[in-house]
Amino acid sequence: MHFHGTSRINEKGHLEIGGCDTTDLVRRWGTPLYVMDENLIRRRMRQFMEAFEATDLSFQVAYASKAFSTLAMCRLVEEEGLFLDVVSEGELYTALAADFPAERIYFHGNNKTPSEVARGLDAGIRLFVADNFTELHLLEALARERGLRVPILLRTTPGVEAHTHDYIQTGQEDSKFGFDLGSGQVQEAVRQCMESDILHLEGFHCHIGSQIFEVEGFRLAVAKMAELVRHCREQFGFHTEILNLGGGFGIRYSEGDEPLEPVRYVEAIAQAISQAFSEEERPEIWLEPGRSIVGEAGTTLYEVGTIKEIPGVRKYVAVDGGMNDNLRPALYQATYEAILANKADCEPEETVSIAGKLCETGDMLIWDAYLPAVESGDVLAVGCTGAYNYSMANNYNRMPRPAVVFVADGRSELVVMRETLDDLISQDVIPERLKRKTIPASS
Ligand SMILES: *Cc1c(COP(=O)(O)O)cnc(C)c1O
């Protein structure tokens, strides 16, 4: 397992994060436990901000809150001066409840409900990223009712799809998101905005993929978007003020992954921008990283329970969590690495597979982990679980969601309480007719 941020092995031979011995964290907060390295989260945000500050671009960096959205996380984002991208009323509500300033929030999503649009308008968020024609009409109608003009970006699908190590160009992108560039849908949307006294179009958005390890896809996206910007100026006299190039910057889940530093992506984008635009037509550049801000900062701690060896086949080591707290391996074969936190200085000597405790054969966290001799009661630490783990957590098998703690400088602080059994039934209702009858005492 790669040691990210402040993770290290301490004098006792235990995994330490943020100056906290993970075996102490387990004793204090229980397992499974999401541990977030606060200083690493802050460092990643600063790396994006500082990389832009070193260019001559106007910019905003937004944290894509879907990767990990909690009140305390919103506070970190606010303190570091980033914008926040939300994709639902729940994420918006979380941000506002954390006193995140509305003028630094913008709203994404391919099916914003009337209630979501209304809440965003009433809160006075910075803008909406409009995804389709239905939504343009909805935004216009609800803003008109309120006597408002609504600032928007148009989400486009530029026909560039980036994958981890390469990218593909697709003529017509088959995606549920955004206005298609190739077929002229974007141009039609621009025309509708130009004719509207309510829709205030400020620019365009695209997001080319996730867990991207190279810069070529971003360069290509800039070139495509520059073409669109030029076209809209010539055809409609429209001046693009903002170009949002999305997120998707890769992180190191496994030793084989070789992500670039945030500064490399920003430099490549800045270079592509200065090539594609003259100084006076250069838009403000927005990015919206999610995974690369929080992913490497997260570690999940589990307690090892049962161990089952099938001679000559495989040794299964089961932990007290699984696909309810980390859905990604089951959802898309995501790979993770782990160590034994209480034996972090011991030599690995056996290959085992880490199973969850949920009732699905597919509930496997890691196939073939190379670990020191594993015993029941050991603490297993799975690295790189900060993004799309807590945010995808669920209650399958009526498993309570784990607690989340921030660690930094030897301190650990609870930021999400562990769900209780009462929490699990708190929304359940028994209709009167199904309630257990008290049997009248026989006389
Ligand atoms: C998911 C998403 C992001 C963040 O992606 P990461 O891979 O976590 O950086 C940014 N923008 C949009 C539109 C997204 O859907």
PDB file of C-alpha atoms and ligand atoms in Angstrom, residues 64 66-67 85 108 155 205 207 209-211 246-249 288-292 388, ligand 1:
ATOM      1  CA  ALA A  64     -16.915  18.371  -6.666  1.00  0.00           C
ATOM      2  CA  LYS A  66     -20.220  14.323  -4.648  1.00  0.00           C
ATOM      3  CA  ALA A  67     -16.824  12.700  -3.922  1.00  0.00           C
ATOM      4  CA  ASP A  85     -20.127  22.036  -7.071  1.00  0.00           C
ATOM      5  CA  HIS A 108     -24.767  20.359 -11.729  1.00  0.00           C
ATOM      6  CA  ARG A 155     -22.839  21.494 -20.234  1.00  0.00           C
ATOM      7  CA  HIS A 205     -18.761  23.259 -19.346  1.00  0.00           C
ATOM      8  CA  HIS A 207     -16.133  16.906 -18.178  1.00  0.00           C
ATOM      9  CA  GLY A 209     -13.895  11.448 -17.657  1.00  0.00           C
ATOM     10  CA  SER A 210     -12.408  10.333 -14.381  1.00  0.00           C
ATOM     11  CA  GLN A 211      -9.186   8.887 -12.961  1.00  0.00           C
ATOM     12  CA  GLY A 246     -14.541  19.622 -15.298  1.00  0.00           C
ATOM     13  CA  GLY A 247     -12.591  17.257 -13.071  1.00  0.00           C
ATOM     14  CA  GLY A 248     -11.271  13.734 -13.417  1.00  0.00           C
ATOM     15  CA  PHE A 249      -7.650  14.043 -12.275  1.00  0.00           C
ATOM     16  CA  GLU A 288     -13.839  20.909 -10.523  1.00  0.00           C
ATOM     17  CA  PRO A 289     -11.680  18.127  -9.041  1.00  0.00           C
ATOM     18  CA  GLY A 290     -13.319  15.703  -6.623  1.00  0.00           C
ATOM     19  CA  ARG A 291     -11.382  12.450  -6.285  1.00  0.00           C
ATOM     20  CA  SER A 292      -7.979  14.166  -6.462  1.00  0.00           C
ATOM     21  CA  TYR A 388     -16.784   7.857  -3.475  1.00  0.00           C
TER      22      TYR A 388
HETATM   23  C1  LIG B   1     -17.827  13.517 -11.052  1.00  0.00           C
HETATM   24  C2  LIG B   1     -17.624  14.836 -11.660  1.00  0.00           C
HETATM   25  C3  LIG B   1     -16.532  15.633 -11.281  1.00  0.00           C
HETATM   26  C4  LIG B   1     -15.449  15.164 -10.356  1.00  0.00           C
HETATM   27  O1  LIG B   1     -14.793  14.078 -10.900  1.00  0.00           O
HETATM   28  P1  LIG B   1     -13.476  13.478 -10.183  1.00  0.00           P
HETATM   29  O2  LIG B   1     -13.104  12.331 -11.042  1.00  0.00           O
HETATM   30  O3  LIG B   1     -13.895  13.071  -8.826  1.00  0.00           O
HETATM   31  O4  LIG B   1     -12.470  14.569 -10.170  1.00  0.00           O
HETATM   32  C5  LIG B   1     -16.444  16.897 -11.831  1.00  0.00           C
HETATM   33  N1  LIG B   1     -17.384  17.354 -12.694  1.00  0.00           N
HETATM   34  C6  LIG B   1     -18.446  16.608 -13.061  1.00  0.00           C
HETATM   35  C7  LIG B   1     -19.422  17.177 -14.000  1.00  0.00           C
HETATM   36  C8  LIG B   1     -18.592  15.334 -12.573  1.00  0.00           C
HETATM   37  O5  LIG B   1     -19.640  14.595 -12.969  1.00  0.00           O
END
